[in-house]
Short mmCIF file of C-alpha atoms in Angstrom, two decimals:
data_model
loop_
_atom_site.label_atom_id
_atom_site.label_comp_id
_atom_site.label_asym_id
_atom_site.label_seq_id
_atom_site.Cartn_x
_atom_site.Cartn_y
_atom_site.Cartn_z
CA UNK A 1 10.02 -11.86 18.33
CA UNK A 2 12.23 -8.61 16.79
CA UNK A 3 9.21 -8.97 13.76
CA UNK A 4 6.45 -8.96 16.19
CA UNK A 5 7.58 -6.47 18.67
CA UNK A 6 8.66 -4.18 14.67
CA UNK A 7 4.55 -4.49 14.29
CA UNK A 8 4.08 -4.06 18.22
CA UNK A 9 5.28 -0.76 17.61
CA UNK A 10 4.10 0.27 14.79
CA UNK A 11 0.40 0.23 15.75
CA UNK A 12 1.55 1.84 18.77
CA UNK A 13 2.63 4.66 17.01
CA UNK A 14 -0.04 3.85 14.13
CA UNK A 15 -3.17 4.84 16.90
CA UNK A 16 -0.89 7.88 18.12
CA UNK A 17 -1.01 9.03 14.20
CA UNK A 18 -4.72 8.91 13.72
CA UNK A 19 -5.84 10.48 16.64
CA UNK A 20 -3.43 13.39 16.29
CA UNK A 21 -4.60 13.69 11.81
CA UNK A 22 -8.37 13.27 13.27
CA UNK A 23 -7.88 15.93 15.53
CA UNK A 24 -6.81 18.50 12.41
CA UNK A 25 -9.28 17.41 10.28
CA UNK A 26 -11.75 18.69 12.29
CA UNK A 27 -13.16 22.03 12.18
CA UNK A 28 -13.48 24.61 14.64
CA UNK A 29 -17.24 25.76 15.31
CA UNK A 30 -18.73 28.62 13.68
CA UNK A 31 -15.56 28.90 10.94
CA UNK A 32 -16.68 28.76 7.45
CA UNK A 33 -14.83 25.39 6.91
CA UNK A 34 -17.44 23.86 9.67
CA UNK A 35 -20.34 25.63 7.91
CA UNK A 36 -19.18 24.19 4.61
CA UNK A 37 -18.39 20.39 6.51
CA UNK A 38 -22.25 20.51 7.17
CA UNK A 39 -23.54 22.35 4.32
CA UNK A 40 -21.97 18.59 2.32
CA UNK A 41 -19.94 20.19 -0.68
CA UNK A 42 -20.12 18.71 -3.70
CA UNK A 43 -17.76 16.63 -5.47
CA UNK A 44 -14.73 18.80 -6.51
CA UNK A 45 -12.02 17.33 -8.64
CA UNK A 46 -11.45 20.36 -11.48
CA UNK A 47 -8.19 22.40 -10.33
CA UNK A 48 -7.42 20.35 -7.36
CA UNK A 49 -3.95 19.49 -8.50
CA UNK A 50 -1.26 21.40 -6.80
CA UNK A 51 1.25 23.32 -8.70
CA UNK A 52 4.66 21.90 -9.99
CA UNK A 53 7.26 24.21 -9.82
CA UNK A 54 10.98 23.64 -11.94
CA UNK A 55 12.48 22.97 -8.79
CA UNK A 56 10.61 19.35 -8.58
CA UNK A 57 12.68 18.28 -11.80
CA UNK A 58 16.00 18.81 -9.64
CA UNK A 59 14.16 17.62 -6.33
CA UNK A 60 12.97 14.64 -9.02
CA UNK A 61 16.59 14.40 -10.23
CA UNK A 62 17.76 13.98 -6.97
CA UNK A 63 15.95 11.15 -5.63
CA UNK A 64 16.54 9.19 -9.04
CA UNK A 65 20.52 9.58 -8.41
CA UNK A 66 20.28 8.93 -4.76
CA UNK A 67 17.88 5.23 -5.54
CA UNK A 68 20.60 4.37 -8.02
CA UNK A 69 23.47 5.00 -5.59
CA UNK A 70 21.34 3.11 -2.84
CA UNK A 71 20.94 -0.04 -5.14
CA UNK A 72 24.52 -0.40 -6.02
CA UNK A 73 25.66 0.39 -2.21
CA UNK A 74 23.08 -3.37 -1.80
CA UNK A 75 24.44 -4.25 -4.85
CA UNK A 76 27.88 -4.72 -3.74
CA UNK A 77 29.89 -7.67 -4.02
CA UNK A 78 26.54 -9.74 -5.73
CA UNK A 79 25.97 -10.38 -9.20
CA UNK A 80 22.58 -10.35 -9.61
CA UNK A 81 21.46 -8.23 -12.68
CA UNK A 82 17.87 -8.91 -12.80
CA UNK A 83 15.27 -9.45 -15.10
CA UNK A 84 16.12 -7.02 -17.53
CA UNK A 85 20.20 -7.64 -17.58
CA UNK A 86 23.35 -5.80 -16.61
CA UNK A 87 23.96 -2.38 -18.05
CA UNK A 88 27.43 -1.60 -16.05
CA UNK A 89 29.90 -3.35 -13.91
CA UNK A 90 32.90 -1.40 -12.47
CA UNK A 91 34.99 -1.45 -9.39
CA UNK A 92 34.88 1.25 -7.12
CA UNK A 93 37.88 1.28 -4.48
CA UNK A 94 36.87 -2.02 -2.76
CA UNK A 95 34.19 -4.54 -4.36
CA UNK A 96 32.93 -4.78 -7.39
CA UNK A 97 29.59 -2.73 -8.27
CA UNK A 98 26.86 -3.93 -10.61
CA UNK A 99 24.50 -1.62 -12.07
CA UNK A 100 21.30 -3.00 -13.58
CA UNK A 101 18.31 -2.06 -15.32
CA UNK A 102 15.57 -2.47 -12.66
CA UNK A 103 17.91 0.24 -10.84
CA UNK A 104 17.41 2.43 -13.15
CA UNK A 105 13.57 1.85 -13.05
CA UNK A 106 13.37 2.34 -9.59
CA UNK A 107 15.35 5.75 -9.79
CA UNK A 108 12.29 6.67 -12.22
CA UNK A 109 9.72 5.42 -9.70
CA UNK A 110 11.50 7.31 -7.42
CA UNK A 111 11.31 10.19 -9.61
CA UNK A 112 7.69 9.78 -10.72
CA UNK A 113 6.39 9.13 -7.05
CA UNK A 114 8.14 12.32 -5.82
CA UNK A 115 6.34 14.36 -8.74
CA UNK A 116 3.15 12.86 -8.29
CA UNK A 117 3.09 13.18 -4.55
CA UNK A 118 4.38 17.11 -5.21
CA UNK A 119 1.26 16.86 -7.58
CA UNK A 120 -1.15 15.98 -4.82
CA UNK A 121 -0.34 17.97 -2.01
CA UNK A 122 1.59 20.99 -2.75
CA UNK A 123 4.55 19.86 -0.12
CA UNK A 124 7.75 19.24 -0.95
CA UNK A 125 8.66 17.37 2.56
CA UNK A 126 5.30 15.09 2.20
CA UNK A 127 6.58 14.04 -2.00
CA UNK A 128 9.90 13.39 -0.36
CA UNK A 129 7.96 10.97 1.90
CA UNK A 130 6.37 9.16 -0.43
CA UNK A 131 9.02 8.43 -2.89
CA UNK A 132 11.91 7.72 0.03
CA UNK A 133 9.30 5.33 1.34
CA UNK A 134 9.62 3.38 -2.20
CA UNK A 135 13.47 4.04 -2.48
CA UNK A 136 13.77 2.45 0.70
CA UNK A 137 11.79 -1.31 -0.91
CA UNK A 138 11.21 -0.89 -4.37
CA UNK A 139 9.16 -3.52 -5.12
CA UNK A 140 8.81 -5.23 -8.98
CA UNK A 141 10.64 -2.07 -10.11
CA UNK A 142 10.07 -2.00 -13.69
CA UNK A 143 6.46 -2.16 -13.30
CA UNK A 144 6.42 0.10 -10.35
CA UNK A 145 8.12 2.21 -12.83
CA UNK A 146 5.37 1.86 -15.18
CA UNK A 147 2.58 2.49 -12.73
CA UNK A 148 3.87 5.69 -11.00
CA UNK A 149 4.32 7.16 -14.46
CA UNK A 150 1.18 5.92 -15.51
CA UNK A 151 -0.75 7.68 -12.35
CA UNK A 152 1.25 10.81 -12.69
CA UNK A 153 0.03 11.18 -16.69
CA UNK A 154 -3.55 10.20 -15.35
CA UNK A 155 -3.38 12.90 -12.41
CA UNK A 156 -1.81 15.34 -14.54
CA UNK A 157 -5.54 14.51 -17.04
CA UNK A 158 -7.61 14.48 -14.08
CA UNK A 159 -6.45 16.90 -11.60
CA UNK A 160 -5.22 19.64 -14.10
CA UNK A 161 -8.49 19.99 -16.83
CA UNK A 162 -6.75 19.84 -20.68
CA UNK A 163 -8.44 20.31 -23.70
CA UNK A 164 -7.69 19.22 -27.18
CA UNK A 165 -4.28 17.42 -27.81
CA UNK A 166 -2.93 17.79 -24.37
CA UNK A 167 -6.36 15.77 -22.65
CA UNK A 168 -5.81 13.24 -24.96
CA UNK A 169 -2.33 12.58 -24.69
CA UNK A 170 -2.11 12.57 -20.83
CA UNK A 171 -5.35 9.99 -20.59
CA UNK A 172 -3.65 7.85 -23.32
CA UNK A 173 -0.43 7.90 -22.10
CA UNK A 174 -1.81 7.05 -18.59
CA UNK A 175 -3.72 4.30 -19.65
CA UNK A 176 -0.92 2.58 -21.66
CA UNK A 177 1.66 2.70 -19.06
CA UNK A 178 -0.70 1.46 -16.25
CA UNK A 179 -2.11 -1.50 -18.89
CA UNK A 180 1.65 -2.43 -18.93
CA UNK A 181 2.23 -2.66 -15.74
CA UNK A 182 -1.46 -4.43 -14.99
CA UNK A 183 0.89 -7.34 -15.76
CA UNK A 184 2.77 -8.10 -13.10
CA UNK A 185 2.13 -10.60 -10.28
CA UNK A 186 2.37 -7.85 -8.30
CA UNK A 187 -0.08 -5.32 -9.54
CA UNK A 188 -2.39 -7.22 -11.07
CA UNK A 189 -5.28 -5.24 -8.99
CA UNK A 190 -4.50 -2.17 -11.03
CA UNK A 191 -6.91 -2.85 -13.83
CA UNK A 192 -9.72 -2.92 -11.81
CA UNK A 193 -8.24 0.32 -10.28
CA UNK A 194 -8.04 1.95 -13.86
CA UNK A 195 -11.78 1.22 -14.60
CA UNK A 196 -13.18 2.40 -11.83
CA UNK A 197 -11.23 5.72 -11.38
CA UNK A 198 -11.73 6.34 -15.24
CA UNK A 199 -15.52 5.69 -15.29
CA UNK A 200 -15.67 8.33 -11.78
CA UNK A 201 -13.77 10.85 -13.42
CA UNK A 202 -15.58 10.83 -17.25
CA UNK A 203 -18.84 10.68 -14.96
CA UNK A 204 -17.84 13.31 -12.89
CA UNK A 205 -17.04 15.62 -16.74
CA UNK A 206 -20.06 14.50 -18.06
CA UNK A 207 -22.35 15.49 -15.17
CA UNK A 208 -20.38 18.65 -15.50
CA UNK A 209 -20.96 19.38 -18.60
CA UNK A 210 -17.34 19.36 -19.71
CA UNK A 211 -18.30 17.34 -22.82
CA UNK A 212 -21.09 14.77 -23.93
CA UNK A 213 -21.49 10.97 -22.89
CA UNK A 214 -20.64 10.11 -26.51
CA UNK A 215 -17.33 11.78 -26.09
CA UNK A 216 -16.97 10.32 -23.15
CA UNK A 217 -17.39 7.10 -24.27
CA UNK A 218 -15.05 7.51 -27.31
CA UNK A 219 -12.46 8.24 -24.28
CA UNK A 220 -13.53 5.42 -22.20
CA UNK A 221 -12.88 3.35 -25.38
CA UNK A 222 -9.74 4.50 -26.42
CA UNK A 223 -8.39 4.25 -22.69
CA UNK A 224 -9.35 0.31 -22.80
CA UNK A 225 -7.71 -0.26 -26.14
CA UNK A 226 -4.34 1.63 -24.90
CA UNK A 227 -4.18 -0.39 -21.82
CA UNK A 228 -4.62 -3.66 -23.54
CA UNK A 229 -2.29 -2.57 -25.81
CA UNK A 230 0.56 -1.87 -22.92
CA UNK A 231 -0.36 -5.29 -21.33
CA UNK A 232 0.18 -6.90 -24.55
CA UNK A 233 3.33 -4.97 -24.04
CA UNK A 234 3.98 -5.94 -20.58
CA UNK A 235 3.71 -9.30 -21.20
CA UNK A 236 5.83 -9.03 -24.46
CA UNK A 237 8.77 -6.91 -22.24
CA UNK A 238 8.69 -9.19 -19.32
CA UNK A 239 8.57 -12.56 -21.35
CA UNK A 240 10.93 -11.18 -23.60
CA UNK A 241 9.26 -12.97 -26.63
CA UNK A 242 8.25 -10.84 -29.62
CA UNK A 243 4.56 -9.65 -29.91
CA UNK A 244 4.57 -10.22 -33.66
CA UNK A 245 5.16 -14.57 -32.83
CA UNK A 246 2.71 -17.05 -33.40
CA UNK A 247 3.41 -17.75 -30.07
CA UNK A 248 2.96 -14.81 -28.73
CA UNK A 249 -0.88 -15.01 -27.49
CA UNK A 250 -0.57 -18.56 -26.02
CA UNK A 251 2.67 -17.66 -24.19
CA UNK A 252 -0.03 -14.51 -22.68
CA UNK A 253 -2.47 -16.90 -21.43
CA UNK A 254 -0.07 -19.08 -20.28
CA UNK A 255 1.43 -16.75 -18.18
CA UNK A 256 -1.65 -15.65 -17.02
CA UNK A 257 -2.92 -19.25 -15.72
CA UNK A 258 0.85 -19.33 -13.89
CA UNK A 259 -0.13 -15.81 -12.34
CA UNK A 260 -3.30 -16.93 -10.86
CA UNK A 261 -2.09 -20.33 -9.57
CA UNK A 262 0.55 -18.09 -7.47
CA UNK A 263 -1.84 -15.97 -6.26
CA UNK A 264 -3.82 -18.95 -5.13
CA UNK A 265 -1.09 -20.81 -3.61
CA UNK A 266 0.11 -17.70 -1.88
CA UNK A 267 -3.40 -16.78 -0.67
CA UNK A 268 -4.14 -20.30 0.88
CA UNK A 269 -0.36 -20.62 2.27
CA UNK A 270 0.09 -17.76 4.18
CA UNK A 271 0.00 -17.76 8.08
CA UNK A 272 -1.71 -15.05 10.12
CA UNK A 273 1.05 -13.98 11.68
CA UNK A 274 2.48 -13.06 7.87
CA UNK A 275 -0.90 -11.15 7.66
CA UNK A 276 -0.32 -8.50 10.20
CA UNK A 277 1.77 -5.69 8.00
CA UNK A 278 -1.96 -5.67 5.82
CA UNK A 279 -3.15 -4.09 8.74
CA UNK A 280 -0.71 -1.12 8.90
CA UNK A 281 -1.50 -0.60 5.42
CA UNK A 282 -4.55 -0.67 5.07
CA UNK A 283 -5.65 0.77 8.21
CA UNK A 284 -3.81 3.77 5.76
CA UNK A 285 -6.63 3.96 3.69
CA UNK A 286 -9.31 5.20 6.39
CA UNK A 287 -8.08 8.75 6.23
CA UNK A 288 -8.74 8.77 2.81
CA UNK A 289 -12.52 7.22 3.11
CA UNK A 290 -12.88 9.57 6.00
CA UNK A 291 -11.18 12.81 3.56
CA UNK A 292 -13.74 11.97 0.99
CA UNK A 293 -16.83 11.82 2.91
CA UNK A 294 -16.26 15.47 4.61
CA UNK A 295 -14.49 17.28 1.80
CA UNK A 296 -15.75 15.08 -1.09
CA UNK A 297 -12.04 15.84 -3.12
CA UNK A 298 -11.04 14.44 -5.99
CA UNK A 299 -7.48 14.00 -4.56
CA UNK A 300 -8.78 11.83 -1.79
CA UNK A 301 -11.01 9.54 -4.30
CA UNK A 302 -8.46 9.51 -6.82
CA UNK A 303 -5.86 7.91 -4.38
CA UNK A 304 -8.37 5.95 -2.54
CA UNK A 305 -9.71 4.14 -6.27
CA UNK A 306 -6.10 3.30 -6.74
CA UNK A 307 -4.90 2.20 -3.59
CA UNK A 308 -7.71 0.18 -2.52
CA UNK A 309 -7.29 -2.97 -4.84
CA UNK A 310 -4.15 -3.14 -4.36
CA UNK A 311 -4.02 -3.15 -0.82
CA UNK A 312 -6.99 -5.70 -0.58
CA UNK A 313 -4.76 -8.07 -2.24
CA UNK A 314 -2.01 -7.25 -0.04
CA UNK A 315 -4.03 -8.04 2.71
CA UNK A 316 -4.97 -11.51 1.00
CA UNK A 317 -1.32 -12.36 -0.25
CA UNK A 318 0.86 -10.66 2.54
CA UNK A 319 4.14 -11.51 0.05
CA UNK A 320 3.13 -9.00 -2.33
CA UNK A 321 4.16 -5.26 -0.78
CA UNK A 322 2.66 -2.59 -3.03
CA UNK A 323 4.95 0.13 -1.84
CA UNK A 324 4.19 2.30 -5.03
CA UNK A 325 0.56 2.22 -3.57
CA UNK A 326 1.89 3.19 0.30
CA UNK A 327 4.13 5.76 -1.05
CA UNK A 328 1.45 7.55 -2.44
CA UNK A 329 -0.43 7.28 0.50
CA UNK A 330 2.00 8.34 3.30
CA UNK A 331 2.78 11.23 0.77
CA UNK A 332 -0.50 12.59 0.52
CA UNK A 333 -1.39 11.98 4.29
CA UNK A 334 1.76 13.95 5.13
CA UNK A 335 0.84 16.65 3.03
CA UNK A 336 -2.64 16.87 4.70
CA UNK A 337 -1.33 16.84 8.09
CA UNK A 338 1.02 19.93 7.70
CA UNK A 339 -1.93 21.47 5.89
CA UNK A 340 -3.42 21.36 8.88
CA UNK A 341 -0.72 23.20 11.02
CA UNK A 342 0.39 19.62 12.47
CA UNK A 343 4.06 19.81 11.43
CA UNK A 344 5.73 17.84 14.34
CA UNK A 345 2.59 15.03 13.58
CA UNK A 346 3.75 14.94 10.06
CA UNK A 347 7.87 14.86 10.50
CA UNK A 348 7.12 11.72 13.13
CA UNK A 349 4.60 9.76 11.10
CA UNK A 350 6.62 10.22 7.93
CA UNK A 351 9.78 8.93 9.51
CA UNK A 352 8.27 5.97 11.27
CA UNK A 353 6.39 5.12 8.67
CA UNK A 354 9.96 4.54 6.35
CA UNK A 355 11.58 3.30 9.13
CA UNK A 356 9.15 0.61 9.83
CA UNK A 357 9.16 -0.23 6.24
CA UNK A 358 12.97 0.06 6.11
CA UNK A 359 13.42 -2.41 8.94
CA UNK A 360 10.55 -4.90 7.33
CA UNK A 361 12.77 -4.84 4.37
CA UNK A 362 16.07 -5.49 6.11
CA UNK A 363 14.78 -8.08 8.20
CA UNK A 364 13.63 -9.56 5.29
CA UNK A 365 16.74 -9.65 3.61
CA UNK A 366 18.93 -10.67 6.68
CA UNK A 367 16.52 -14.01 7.74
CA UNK A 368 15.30 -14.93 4.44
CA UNK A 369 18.45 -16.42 3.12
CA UNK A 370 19.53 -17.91 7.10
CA UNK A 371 15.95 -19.76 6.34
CA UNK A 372 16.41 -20.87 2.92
CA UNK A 373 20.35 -21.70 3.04
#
């Protein structure tokens, strides 16, 4: 009943939320904005990105130490170290405090999902959003980790036009960090989310006459072999067996087979009742549809190729919570809304939106282990 009434509430305040953002995304007559809304702009995505200031590496700092003292607050008094081991165990007054290495990837999810939010909307307060809303339920951390760094090197190539070394680097480093982390259970929807956005975005250049199509398929190319190279690494990091084995490949496609029999146990298993978070997050992703279709930004289409797949399968396999994908997109609807002189609107959706995650989370942890044990 507390979980049902927690959802109750939530599309309570959900509704409130999109009548008051489609309210300020609508133009007043006669402006030039509602000239423009009818006039159809076309597709912008040069110059969108906002600008980062060196006060985001503190703000950045910040939420990294504050996730790490978070996680070893939860962390006290258990001894669970993770997949990737202990770093640091040390007493601290009363019980004993473990400090592992997922905690420090979620510090740099943290991190990366604050600058990449800060990257997409210009607001400090909407970043903050976004990457407390992960700190809060850091899901799969290390390859959270991987994918917020991997979007914030591909926004950084998309959003802010680089020539020479620098467009290179950013689109390679982007694509090898997201390939990595296309290999966990939980993210597995992110390859199809790196195709798609990559092919829009060197169509987009192309049509633009930013370079030629053979250029842009020596990118396209390169992009492909990076990311297979970071799921090869991936697989090789999570596994922990050495990519240089003779059983290196078959362990790969092992793992893979073991992937998609969860995801097909998990997506014929679950109740409907277990379905009904999907539609708080995804009902997230209509702004953004709605954003594109009237302003036609690259901000908006960028999020919206990324957050899509990986909220369908959210929907599908309710156990799998991509909160790197709703950070992003309570960040950047924040942002919008206090673009649009809605400040209160923002505040109150950004807060109930971590609270309600919060309290999913907490639940989670309190019942799960009365049901199991």
């Amino acid at each position: 009943m507390v979980y049902l009434g927690l959802m109750a509430t939530g599309l309570i305040l959900l509704v409130w939320y999109y009548i008051v953002l489609g309210q300020a995304e609508r133009p007043k007559a006669g402006t030039l904005e509602w000239i423009d809304r009818y006039e159809r702009p076309c597709f912008t995505l040069d110059s969108c990105g906002k600008e980062l200031c060196c006060k985001d590496a503190l703000w950045a700092w910040g939420l990294a130490f504050l996730s790490v003292v978070v996680s070893l607050l939860l962390s006290a008094g258990s001894a669970y170290d993770g997949s990737l081991g202990l770093l640091l165990r040390f007493k601290c007054g009363g019980p004993m405090l473990y400090l592992s290495a997922e905690m420090l990837c979620a510090a740099i999810a943290a991190a990366a999902a604050y600058l990449l939010g800060k990257a997409l909307t210009g607001s400090v307060f909407a970043a903050l959003a976004g990457a407390v809303l992960f700190a809060v339920r850091p899901t799969d951390a290390l390859f959270s980790c991987l994918l917020l760094c991997g979007l914030l090197c591909l926004w950084l190539w998309a959003g802010y036009p680089r020539r020479g070394f620098a467009n290179w680097a950013l689109l390679l480093a982007g694509a090898l960090l997201s390939g990595a982390a296309a290999f966990s259970f939980y993210l597995c929807a992110v390859t199809l989310a790196f195709l798609i956005t990559l092919a829009v975005v060197l169509c987009y250049r192309v049509r633009n006459e930013v370079f030629g199509g053979w250029y842009a398929l020596l990118l396209f190319a390169a992009a492909c072999v990076l990311a297979a190279v970071g799921f090869l690494a991936g697989a090789a990091l999570h596994g922990k067996v050495s990519p240089f084995s003779a059983k290196f490949l078959p362990g790969v496609g092992a793992a893979l087979i073991a992937r998609w029999k969860l995801l097909y146990a998990a997506l014929c298993t679950a109740e409907i009742g277990a379905r009904l978070p999907a539609v708080l997050l995804l009902s997230g992703l209509v702004p953004l549809v709605t954003l594109f279709r009237s302003r036609r930004t690259g901000d908006a289409l960028f999020l919206l190729l990324w957050a899509l797949p990986i909220a369908l399968q959210y929907a599908l396999i309710p156990n799998v919570f991509p909160s790197a994908s709703a950070a992003l997109v309570c960040a950047y609807l924040t942002g919008r809304l206090l673009e649009r002189g809605h400040p209160a609107a923002a505040r109150l959706g950004a807060i109930g939106a971590i609270a309600v995650v919060a309290l999913q989370g907490i639940l989670w942890e309190v019942f799960s282990p009365a049901f199991y044990f």
